[in-house]
Amino acid sequence: MKSRTILLIRTVLSLTLAAIVVAGCSTQPVALVSTSKEPTKHAHAEAPKAKKHTLHKQENGVLSLDVFKENNNIHILTGINDQDFSTLQYQRSNDQGQSWTTPVNIGPQGTVFNFHRGNDSQVAAWGDNVVVAWMNRGYTNRHGSGPMSVAYSHDQGKTWGMGEMAASRWKNGTHAFMELTANEKGMHFVWLDSRNGKQGLQYAHSINGGETWKPETTLDAKTCYCCWNTLASDSHNNLYALYRDKKPSDMALIKVDPEQGTSKRLARVGEFDWNFQGCPHVGGALAVHEQGNQVQLHAMVGTMKPEKAGLYYLSSNDGGRHWSPEKRMGQGMAVHSDIAVNDSGELLASWDVAGPMGMSIITSKSLDQGKTWLNETALSAPDVDATHPKVVAVDEGFLVFWTEKQEGGSKRLQIKKIN
């Protein structure tokens, strides 16, 4: 076991409970994640070295957010910056969001994190094992992208050690747009890097809780340069990777067999035939629902093809091989999205959309497995810029997480419950 030190962290945010009443649903206050004045466990290791570079100044507040639900536990990872002092903090809720554990600092002392919404640090968990991954600040890349780091915990996030780099065959990076998930077969990790000259989708698998990783494999050697990826698993431990392809720049789905190290491309998710030489900086969302032996997938995807630009919902009743016609979601230009499904097949989709004061968080609910959708509801206040929602299903509804800021303020985390 690697040694651990104690670090006294500064309180960088003060977050309060929030509750709103909106048409068509009710929300209840939930315990918000906050920073702690108490010392926290801190992984001790050396950060990857890089050439010196003048860093672009990062804004203050919560700059990275990931949420992972495992059985009845919810795990949350926040990247926080305060006057160039950055911390990566893990918390968990064992009561579906009603209360949260004391924040635990993760990452070697002196680590320079590269936090950015849409390219967030990642968390996944299974049983007592928790794994997090982050991108270190780069010194030669104009976007500040650097090599990845991985940390693991075998005691439900109380103490942490530094794991082996998952990108064993291309350690210098940059590694970006990472995604973690977990199931009975272990921890699963995808990310983008350009080891083959073009940006491609890589996959690694750990069977010891993130301490070490099997040699990675390339799932697709040529993908979009800068769109986030999504992983989901079904009860049979089948792994699905949703990512933005190239030529055309539509979303695509790959099924991965972790034990064999093989993968199979299943389909495009939304056949827009969008050819784009740049990068839209927008990935997709994926949720899995099972009825008997039927695996139903629900997806949110976007396109910027001029005549079809917007956000769309699709579903598959055969494990991702065939997809329903695209259903337009959101008024105006909806952008970043997420979706979750509960055991009864009810869905909650959430996205952000541009408005007079910036971006706003919108939700819509389906009670019939995506066939029809209820009226859209605005969750965020009209005087804030709110982006990048995350959604998880709980016993009595859904939790929606996002980050927001008022003009001149710091970015803060918001959580609201939809019954």
GROMACS .gro file of C-alpha atoms in nm:
model
  419
    1MET     CA    1   0.000   0.000   0.000
    2LYS     CA    2   0.138   0.338  -0.096
    3SER     CA    3   0.204   0.588   0.182
    4ARG     CA    4  -0.046   0.864   0.251
    5THR     CA    5  -0.008   1.208   0.402
    6ILE     CA    6  -0.251   1.450   0.555
    7LEU     CA    7  -0.321   1.782   0.389
    8LEU     CA    8  -0.512   2.069   0.541
    9ILE     CA    9  -0.725   2.219   0.267
   10ARG     CA   10  -0.883   2.558   0.244
   11THR     CA   11  -1.254   2.606   0.225
   12VAL     CA   12  -1.314   2.732  -0.127
   13LEU     CA   13  -1.690   2.728  -0.163
   14SER     CA   14  -1.990   2.772   0.060
   15LEU     CA   15  -2.285   2.581  -0.082
   16THR     CA   16  -2.638   2.593   0.051
   17LEU     CA   17  -2.949   2.381   0.018
   18ALA     CA   18  -3.175   2.465  -0.270
   19ALA     CA   19  -3.537   2.390  -0.351
   20ILE     CA   20  -3.772   2.510  -0.621
   21VAL     CA   21  -4.127   2.445  -0.733
   22VAL     CA   22  -4.180   2.406  -1.106
   23ALA     CA   23  -4.476   2.323  -1.324
   24GLY     CA   24  -4.539   1.955  -1.373
   25CYS     CA   25  -4.313   1.830  -1.093
   26SER     CA   26  -4.194   1.906  -0.744
   27THR     CA   27  -3.842   1.937  -0.614
   28GLN     CA   28  -3.710   1.883  -0.267
   29PRO     CA   29  -3.396   2.015  -0.099
   30VAL     CA   30  -3.107   1.775  -0.091
   31ALA     CA   31  -2.772   1.794   0.084
   32LEU     CA   32  -2.526   1.976  -0.138
   33VAL     CA   33  -2.162   1.880  -0.160
   34SER     CA   34  -1.943   2.130   0.022
   35THR     CA   35  -1.578   2.168   0.107
   36SER     CA   36  -1.456   2.080   0.452
   37LYS     CA   37  -1.246   2.271   0.703
   38GLU     CA   38  -1.116   1.945   0.847
   39PRO     CA   39  -0.798   1.769   0.730
   40THR     CA   40  -0.862   1.502   0.469
   41LYS     CA   41  -0.675   1.196   0.349
   42HIS     CA   42  -0.445   1.280   0.058
   43ALA     CA   43  -0.281   1.037  -0.182
   44HIS     CA   44   0.097   1.076  -0.186
   45ALA     CA   45   0.283   1.035  -0.513
   46GLU     CA   46   0.469   1.232  -0.774
   47ALA     CA   47   0.276   1.405  -1.051
   48PRO     CA   48   0.388   1.340  -1.410
   49LYS     CA   49   0.666   1.578  -1.508
   50ALA     CA   50   0.632   1.809  -1.807
   51LYS     CA   51   0.815   2.099  -1.965
   52LYS     CA   52   0.757   2.439  -1.813
   53HIS     CA   53   0.484   2.642  -1.973
   54THR     CA   54   0.293   2.958  -1.892
   55LEU     CA   55  -0.043   2.834  -1.767
   56HIS     CA   56  -0.367   2.996  -1.866
   57LYS     CA   57  -0.546   3.124  -1.558
   58GLN     CA   58  -0.847   2.915  -1.457
   59GLU     CA   59  -1.161   3.073  -1.316
   60ASN     CA   60  -1.270   3.006  -0.959
   61GLY     CA   61  -1.523   2.754  -0.831
   62VAL     CA   62  -1.635   2.404  -0.933
   63LEU     CA   63  -1.473   2.351  -1.273
   64SER     CA   64  -1.514   1.973  -1.302
   65LEU     CA   65  -1.802   1.744  -1.204
   66ASP     CA   66  -1.874   1.374  -1.238
   67VAL     CA   67  -2.146   1.163  -1.076
   68PHE     CA   68  -2.168   0.782  -1.066
   69LYS     CA   69  -2.447   0.569  -0.922
   70GLU     CA   70  -2.368   0.217  -0.802
   71ASN     CA   71  -2.662   0.025  -0.654
   72ASN     CA   72  -2.801   0.269  -0.392
   73ASN     CA   73  -2.478   0.465  -0.355
   74ILE     CA   74  -2.405   0.791  -0.535
   75HIS     CA   75  -2.044   0.898  -0.587
   76ILE     CA   76  -1.948   1.252  -0.677
   77LEU     CA   77  -1.614   1.400  -0.786
   78THR     CA   78  -1.561   1.776  -0.801
   79GLY     CA   79  -1.263   1.971  -0.928
   80ILE     CA   80  -1.240   2.303  -0.746
   81ASN     CA   81  -1.014   2.602  -0.814
   82ASP     CA   82  -0.964   2.894  -0.576
   83GLN     CA   83  -0.708   3.157  -0.674
   84ASP     CA   84  -0.500   2.894  -0.860
   85PHE     CA   85  -0.519   2.651  -0.566
   86SER     CA   86  -0.686   2.338  -0.706
   87THR     CA   87  -0.832   2.036  -0.530
   88LEU     CA   88  -1.002   1.721  -0.654
   89GLN     CA   89  -1.259   1.607  -0.399
   90TYR     CA   90  -1.452   1.281  -0.361
   91GLN     CA   91  -1.775   1.233  -0.167
   92ARG     CA   92  -2.041   0.963  -0.152
   93SER     CA   93  -2.399   0.933  -0.040
   94ASN     CA   94  -2.531   0.605   0.097
   95ASP     CA   95  -2.888   0.736   0.126
   96GLN     CA   96  -2.950   0.844  -0.236
   97GLY     CA   97  -2.843   1.205  -0.196
   98GLN     CA   98  -2.994   1.299   0.139
   99SER     CA   99  -2.652   1.329   0.305
  100TRP     CA  100  -2.290   1.320   0.195
  101THR     CA  101  -1.962   1.209   0.347
  102THR     CA  102  -1.687   1.453   0.439
  103PRO     CA  103  -1.488   1.553   0.128
  104VAL     CA  104  -1.163   1.364   0.069
  105ASN     CA  105  -0.881   1.526  -0.125
  106ILE     CA  106  -0.736   1.316  -0.406
  107GLY     CA  107  -0.419   1.371  -0.603
  108PRO     CA  108  -0.054   1.424  -0.515
  109GLN     CA  109   0.031   1.745  -0.335
  110GLY     CA  110   0.139   1.998  -0.594
  111THR     CA  111  -0.062   1.844  -0.877
  112VAL     CA  112  -0.167   2.102  -1.137
  113PHE     CA  113  -0.507   1.977  -1.251
  114ASN     CA  114  -0.663   2.065  -1.584
  115PHE     CA  115  -1.030   2.117  -1.498
  116HIS     CA  116  -1.287   2.189  -1.767
  117ARG     CA  117  -1.658   2.110  -1.797
  118GLY     CA  118  -1.715   1.867  -2.081
  119ASN     CA  119  -1.368   1.723  -2.019
  120ASP     CA  120  -1.430   1.635  -1.656
  121SER     CA  121  -1.233   1.421  -1.414
  122GLN     CA  122  -1.403   1.084  -1.367
  123VAL     CA  123  -1.521   0.853  -1.088
  124ALA     CA  124  -1.659   0.497  -1.081
  125ALA     CA  125  -1.718   0.247  -0.801
  126TRP     CA  126  -1.813  -0.113  -0.730
  127GLY     CA  127  -1.848  -0.245  -0.377
  128ASP     CA  128  -1.565  -0.112  -0.161
  129ASN     CA  129  -1.358  -0.013  -0.465
  130VAL     CA  130  -1.358   0.341  -0.602
  131VAL     CA  131  -1.145   0.470  -0.892
  132VAL     CA  132  -1.094   0.827  -1.009
  133ALA     CA  133  -0.904   0.962  -1.308
  134TRP     CA  134  -0.802   1.313  -1.400
  135MET     CA  135  -0.604   1.501  -1.661
  136ASN     CA  136  -0.296   1.686  -1.543
  137ARG     CA  137  -0.225   2.033  -1.671
  138GLY     CA  138  -0.021   2.016  -1.991
  139TYR     CA  139   0.270   2.242  -2.075
  140THR     CA  140   0.299   2.201  -2.451
  141ASN     CA  141  -0.066   2.178  -2.558
  142ARG     CA  142  -0.252   2.501  -2.627
  143HIS     CA  143  -0.559   2.364  -2.447
  144GLY     CA  144  -0.356   2.269  -2.140
  145SER     CA  145  -0.417   1.897  -2.192
  146GLY     CA  146  -0.165   1.664  -2.030
  147PRO     CA  147  -0.117   1.303  -1.925
  148MET     CA  148  -0.372   1.120  -1.711
  149SER     CA  149  -0.343   1.006  -1.351
  150VAL     CA  150  -0.544   0.739  -1.168
  151ALA     CA  151  -0.612   0.695  -0.796
  152TYR     CA  152  -0.792   0.409  -0.622
  153SER     CA  153  -0.955   0.331  -0.289
  154HIS     CA  154  -1.043  -0.009  -0.144
  155ASP     CA  155  -1.233   0.126   0.158
  156GLN     CA  156  -1.524   0.316   0.001
  157GLY     CA  157  -1.322   0.631  -0.059
  158LYS     CA  158  -1.181   0.686   0.290
  159THR     CA  159  -0.813   0.646   0.192
  160TRP     CA  160  -0.645   0.655  -0.147
  161GLY     CA  161  -0.339   0.533  -0.332
  162MET     CA  162  -0.201   0.622  -0.674
  163GLY     CA  163  -0.274   0.366  -0.943
  164GLU     CA  164  -0.079   0.263  -1.248
  165MET     CA  165  -0.133   0.480  -1.554
  166ALA     CA  166  -0.394   0.311  -1.769
  167ALA     CA  167  -0.230   0.434  -2.090
  168SER     CA  168   0.071   0.205  -2.053
  169ARG     CA  169   0.154   0.214  -2.423
  170TRP     CA  170   0.145   0.592  -2.462
  171LYS     CA  171   0.227   0.748  -2.127
  172ASN     CA  172   0.322   1.099  -2.232
  173GLY     CA  173  -0.029   1.192  -2.339
  174THR     CA  174  -0.212   1.401  -2.395
  175HIS     CA  175  -0.506   1.192  -2.267
  176ALA     CA  176  -0.844   1.360  -2.260
  177PHE     CA  177  -1.222   1.314  -2.261
  178MET     CA  178  -1.200   1.026  -2.018
  179GLU     CA  179  -1.486   0.808  -1.897
  180LEU     CA  180  -1.498   0.546  -1.621
  181THR     CA  181  -1.755   0.285  -1.532
  182ALA     CA  182  -1.759  -0.031  -1.318
  183ASN     CA  183  -1.937  -0.366  -1.298
  184GLU     CA  184  -1.878  -0.719  -1.167
  185LYS     CA  185  -1.596  -0.765  -1.419
  186GLY     CA  186  -1.395  -0.471  -1.287
  187MET     CA  187  -1.320  -0.110  -1.373
  188HIS     CA  188  -1.350   0.012  -1.731
  189PHE     CA  189  -1.181   0.319  -1.876
  190VAL     CA  190  -1.197   0.492  -2.215
  191TRP     CA  191  -1.027   0.810  -2.331
  192LEU     CA  192  -0.901   0.988  -2.643
  193ASP     CA  193  -0.537   1.023  -2.745
  194SER     CA  194  -0.344   1.067  -3.069
  195ARG     CA  195  -0.092   0.781  -3.050
  196ASN     CA  196  -0.180   0.677  -3.406
  197GLY     CA  197  -0.137   1.026  -3.548
  198LYS     CA  198  -0.511   1.094  -3.529
  199GLN     CA  199  -0.728   1.118  -3.221
  200GLY     CA  200  -0.863   0.774  -3.133
  201LEU     CA  201  -1.071   0.597  -2.868
  202GLN     CA  202  -0.869   0.380  -2.627
  203TYR     CA  203  -0.993   0.125  -2.371
  204ALA     CA  204  -0.835  -0.026  -2.058
  205HIS     CA  205  -0.965  -0.277  -1.802
  206SER     CA  206  -0.868  -0.327  -1.437
  207ILE     CA  207  -0.956  -0.634  -1.231
  208ASN     CA  208  -0.795  -0.518  -0.904
  209GLY     CA  209  -0.989  -0.203  -0.832
  210GLY     CA  210  -0.778   0.034  -1.042
  211GLU     CA  211  -0.434  -0.047  -0.901
  212THR     CA  212  -0.313  -0.184  -1.235
  213TRP     CA  213  -0.460  -0.202  -1.585
  214LYS     CA  214  -0.441  -0.453  -1.865
  215PRO     CA  215  -0.266  -0.321  -2.178
  216GLU     CA  216  -0.504  -0.087  -2.353
  217THR     CA  217  -0.666  -0.152  -2.690
  218THR     CA  218  -0.778   0.092  -2.957
  219LEU     CA  219  -1.155   0.077  -3.011
  220ASP     CA  220  -1.157   0.325  -3.299
  221ALA     CA  221  -0.836   0.474  -3.440
  222LYS     CA  222  -1.001   0.787  -3.582
  223THR     CA  223  -1.263   0.978  -3.386
  224CYS     CA  224  -1.371   1.332  -3.314
  225TYR     CA  225  -1.086   1.526  -3.152
  226CYS     CA  226  -1.260   1.678  -2.852
  227CYS     CA  227  -1.599   1.529  -2.766
  228TRP     CA  228  -1.665   1.345  -2.442
  229ASN     CA  229  -1.731   0.970  -2.436
  230THR     CA  230  -1.991   0.770  -2.244
  231LEU     CA  231  -1.976   0.418  -2.100
  232ALA     CA  232  -2.268   0.206  -1.979
  233SER     CA  233  -2.302  -0.154  -1.864
  234ASP     CA  234  -2.594  -0.396  -1.847
  235SER     CA  235  -2.659  -0.669  -1.588
  236HIS     CA  236  -2.477  -0.923  -1.806
  237ASN     CA  237  -2.163  -0.705  -1.785
  238ASN     CA  238  -2.184  -0.609  -2.151
  239LEU     CA  239  -2.008  -0.276  -2.198
  240TYR     CA  240  -2.129  -0.006  -2.437
  241ALA     CA  241  -1.921   0.293  -2.549
  242LEU     CA  242  -2.093   0.592  -2.709
  243TYR     CA  243  -1.860   0.837  -2.886
  244ARG     CA  244  -1.844   1.084  -3.175
  245ASP     CA  245  -1.703   0.933  -3.491
  246LYS     CA  246  -1.540   1.090  -3.797
  247LYS     CA  247  -1.667   1.082  -4.156
  248PRO     CA  248  -1.946   1.128  -4.073
  249SER     CA  249  -1.929   1.314  -3.741
  250ASP     CA  250  -2.229   1.128  -3.600
  251MET     CA  251  -2.237   0.944  -3.268
  252ALA     CA  252  -2.147   0.573  -3.280
  253LEU     CA  253  -2.186   0.279  -3.042
  254ILE     CA  254  -1.930   0.005  -2.974
  255LYS     CA  255  -1.985  -0.307  -2.763
  256VAL     CA  256  -1.677  -0.417  -2.569
  257ASP     CA  257  -1.587  -0.762  -2.436
  258PRO     CA  258  -1.343  -0.682  -2.152
  259GLU     CA  259  -1.229  -1.041  -2.091
  260GLN     CA  260  -1.146  -1.108  -2.456
  261GLY     CA  261  -1.020  -0.757  -2.523
  262THR     CA  262  -1.236  -0.737  -2.833
  263SER     CA  263  -1.498  -0.492  -2.952
  264LYS     CA  264  -1.772  -0.473  -3.211
  265ARG     CA  265  -1.916  -0.163  -3.367
  266LEU     CA  266  -2.295  -0.185  -3.342
  267ALA     CA  267  -2.441   0.119  -3.515
  268ARG     CA  268  -2.453   0.491  -3.563
  269VAL     CA  269  -2.680   0.650  -3.303
  270GLY     CA  270  -2.859   0.906  -3.515
  271GLU     CA  271  -2.786   0.891  -3.888
  272PHE     CA  272  -2.746   1.259  -3.970
  273ASP     CA  273  -2.459   1.217  -4.220
  274TRP     CA  274  -2.292   1.522  -4.071
  275ASN     CA  275  -1.944   1.583  -4.210
  276PHE     CA  276  -1.752   1.837  -4.004
  277GLN     CA  277  -1.378   1.906  -4.007
  278GLY     CA  278  -1.373   2.081  -3.670
  279CYS     CA  279  -1.490   1.970  -3.328
  280PRO     CA  280  -1.828   2.050  -3.171
  281HIS     CA  281  -1.706   1.975  -2.814
  282VAL     CA  282  -2.027   1.780  -2.747
  283GLY     CA  283  -2.065   1.409  -2.676
  284GLY     CA  284  -2.376   1.209  -2.591
  285ALA     CA  285  -2.558   1.036  -2.307
  286LEU     CA  286  -2.655   0.671  -2.261
  287ALA     CA  287  -2.879   0.483  -2.016
  288VAL     CA  288  -2.960   0.111  -1.991
  289HIS     CA  289  -3.295  -0.044  -1.894
  290GLU     CA  290  -3.367  -0.417  -1.890
  291GLN     CA  291  -3.694  -0.611  -1.907
  292GLY     CA  292  -3.638  -0.984  -1.886
  293ASN     CA  293  -3.379  -1.067  -2.149
  294GLN     CA  294  -3.438  -0.747  -2.345
  295VAL     CA  295  -3.172  -0.477  -2.316
  296GLN     CA  296  -3.313  -0.135  -2.397
  297LEU     CA  297  -3.073   0.155  -2.454
  298HIS     CA  298  -3.171   0.522  -2.434
  299ALA     CA  299  -2.947   0.786  -2.588
  300MET     CA  300  -2.919   1.162  -2.623
  301VAL     CA  301  -2.713   1.283  -2.918
  302GLY     CA  302  -2.655   1.613  -3.091
  303THR     CA  303  -2.568   1.731  -3.438
  304MET     CA  304  -2.471   2.064  -3.589
  305LYS     CA  305  -2.575   1.972  -3.942
  306PRO     CA  306  -2.744   2.297  -4.055
  307GLU     CA  307  -3.084   2.160  -4.150
  308LYS     CA  308  -3.103   1.934  -3.842
  309ALA     CA  309  -2.897   2.116  -3.579
  310GLY     CA  310  -3.008   2.032  -3.226
  311LEU     CA  311  -3.045   1.764  -2.961
  312TYR     CA  312  -3.221   1.431  -3.017
  313TYR     CA  313  -3.344   1.129  -2.822
  314LEU     CA  314  -3.328   0.774  -2.960
  315SER     CA  315  -3.388   0.426  -2.819
  316SER     CA  316  -3.288   0.072  -2.907
  317ASN     CA  317  -3.473  -0.246  -2.807
  318ASP     CA  318  -3.207  -0.490  -2.927
  319GLY     CA  319  -2.897  -0.388  -2.736
  320GLY     CA  320  -2.789  -0.108  -2.968
  321ARG     CA  321  -2.799  -0.274  -3.309
  322HIS     CA  322  -3.101  -0.080  -3.435
  323TRP     CA  323  -3.233   0.258  -3.323
  324SER     CA  324  -3.564   0.442  -3.332
  325PRO     CA  325  -3.611   0.754  -3.546
  326GLU     CA  326  -3.455   1.065  -3.394
  327LYS     CA  327  -3.687   1.272  -3.173
  328ARG     CA  328  -3.599   1.639  -3.139
  329MET     CA  329  -3.556   1.754  -2.778
  330GLY     CA  330  -3.547   2.111  -2.654
  331GLN     CA  331  -3.638   2.447  -2.793
  332GLY     CA  332  -3.365   2.654  -2.953
  333MET     CA  333  -3.011   2.521  -2.950
  334ALA     CA  334  -2.990   2.254  -2.679
  335VAL     CA  335  -2.632   2.144  -2.624
  336HIS     CA  336  -2.491   1.936  -2.334
  337SER     CA  337  -2.722   1.659  -2.213
  338ASP     CA  338  -2.766   1.357  -1.990
  339ILE     CA  339  -3.035   1.092  -1.938
  340ALA     CA  340  -3.127   0.839  -1.668
  341VAL     CA  341  -3.385   0.561  -1.639
  342ASN     CA  342  -3.536   0.404  -1.327
  343ASP     CA  343  -3.640   0.043  -1.270
  344SER     CA  344  -3.994   0.104  -1.399
  345GLY     CA  345  -3.870   0.252  -1.726
  346GLU     CA  346  -3.940   0.618  -1.648
  347LEU     CA  347  -3.685   0.850  -1.806
  348LEU     CA  348  -3.553   1.192  -1.719
  349ALA     CA  349  -3.356   1.383  -1.980
  350SER     CA  350  -3.175   1.706  -1.900
  351TRP     CA  351  -2.982   1.953  -2.113
  352ASP     CA  352  -2.862   2.310  -2.125
  353VAL     CA  353  -2.983   2.566  -2.374
  354ALA     CA  354  -2.876   2.921  -2.455
  355GLY     CA  355  -3.089   3.203  -2.314
  356PRO     CA  356  -3.071   3.580  -2.250
  357MET     CA  357  -2.846   3.544  -1.943
  358GLY     CA  358  -2.642   3.247  -2.064
  359MET     CA  359  -2.720   2.876  -2.047
  360SER     CA  360  -3.018   2.730  -1.859
  361ILE     CA  361  -3.085   2.377  -1.732
  362ILE     CA  362  -3.396   2.210  -1.877
  363THR     CA  363  -3.555   1.872  -1.802
  364SER     CA  364  -3.825   1.658  -1.957
  365LYS     CA  365  -3.973   1.333  -1.828
  366SER     CA  366  -4.111   1.027  -2.006
  367LEU     CA  367  -4.344   0.784  -1.829
  368ASP     CA  368  -4.363   0.533  -2.115
  369GLN     CA  369  -4.001   0.441  -2.193
  370GLY     CA  370  -3.942   0.731  -2.427
  371LYS     CA  371  -4.250   0.705  -2.648
  372THR     CA  372  -4.385   1.042  -2.532
  373TRP     CA  373  -4.237   1.324  -2.326
  374LEU     CA  374  -4.393   1.566  -2.079
  375ASN     CA  375  -4.358   1.943  -2.098
  376GLU     CA  376  -4.010   2.082  -2.054
  377THR     CA  377  -3.922   2.235  -1.716
  378ALA     CA  378  -3.653   2.492  -1.636
  379LEU     CA  379  -3.452   2.401  -1.324
  380SER     CA  380  -3.191   2.675  -1.302
  381ALA     CA  381  -3.263   3.033  -1.198
  382PRO     CA  382  -3.298   3.286  -1.481
  383ASP     CA  383  -3.009   3.504  -1.361
  384VAL     CA  384  -2.736   3.237  -1.373
  385ASP     CA  385  -2.530   3.069  -1.643
  386ALA     CA  386  -2.590   2.696  -1.583
  387THR     CA  387  -2.434   2.413  -1.785
  388HIS     CA  388  -2.355   2.042  -1.823
  389PRO     CA  389  -2.626   1.857  -1.626
  390LYS     CA  390  -2.578   1.508  -1.481
  391VAL     CA  391  -2.878   1.287  -1.396
  392VAL     CA  392  -2.915   0.979  -1.173
  393ALA     CA  393  -3.229   0.783  -1.083
  394VAL     CA  394  -3.320   0.735  -0.716
  395ASP     CA  395  -3.607   0.550  -0.547
  396GLU     CA  396  -3.845   0.846  -0.547
  397GLY     CA  397  -3.744   1.035  -0.858
  398PHE     CA  398  -3.424   1.169  -1.008
  399LEU     CA  399  -3.135   1.388  -0.898
  400VAL     CA  400  -3.001   1.651  -1.139
  401PHE     CA  401  -2.653   1.796  -1.084
  402TRP     CA  402  -2.499   2.091  -1.268
  403THR     CA  403  -2.260   2.385  -1.227
  404GLU     CA  404  -2.363   2.749  -1.252
  405LYS     CA  405  -2.236   3.099  -1.192
  406GLN     CA  406  -2.376   3.448  -1.157
  407GLU     CA  407  -2.210   3.737  -1.334
  408GLY     CA  408  -1.886   3.813  -1.154
  409GLY     CA  409  -1.917   3.509  -0.926
  410SER     CA  410  -1.753   3.169  -0.891
  411LYS     CA  411  -1.891   2.849  -1.039
  412ARG     CA  412  -2.088   2.647  -0.786
  413LEU     CA  413  -2.253   2.308  -0.774
  414GLN     CA  414  -2.631   2.271  -0.766
  415ILE     CA  415  -2.833   1.955  -0.701
  416LYS     CA  416  -3.210   1.931  -0.731
  417LYS     CA  417  -3.449   1.643  -0.691
  418ILE     CA  418  -3.731   1.575  -0.935
  419ASN     CA  419  -4.015   1.357  -0.804
   0.00000   0.00000   0.00000
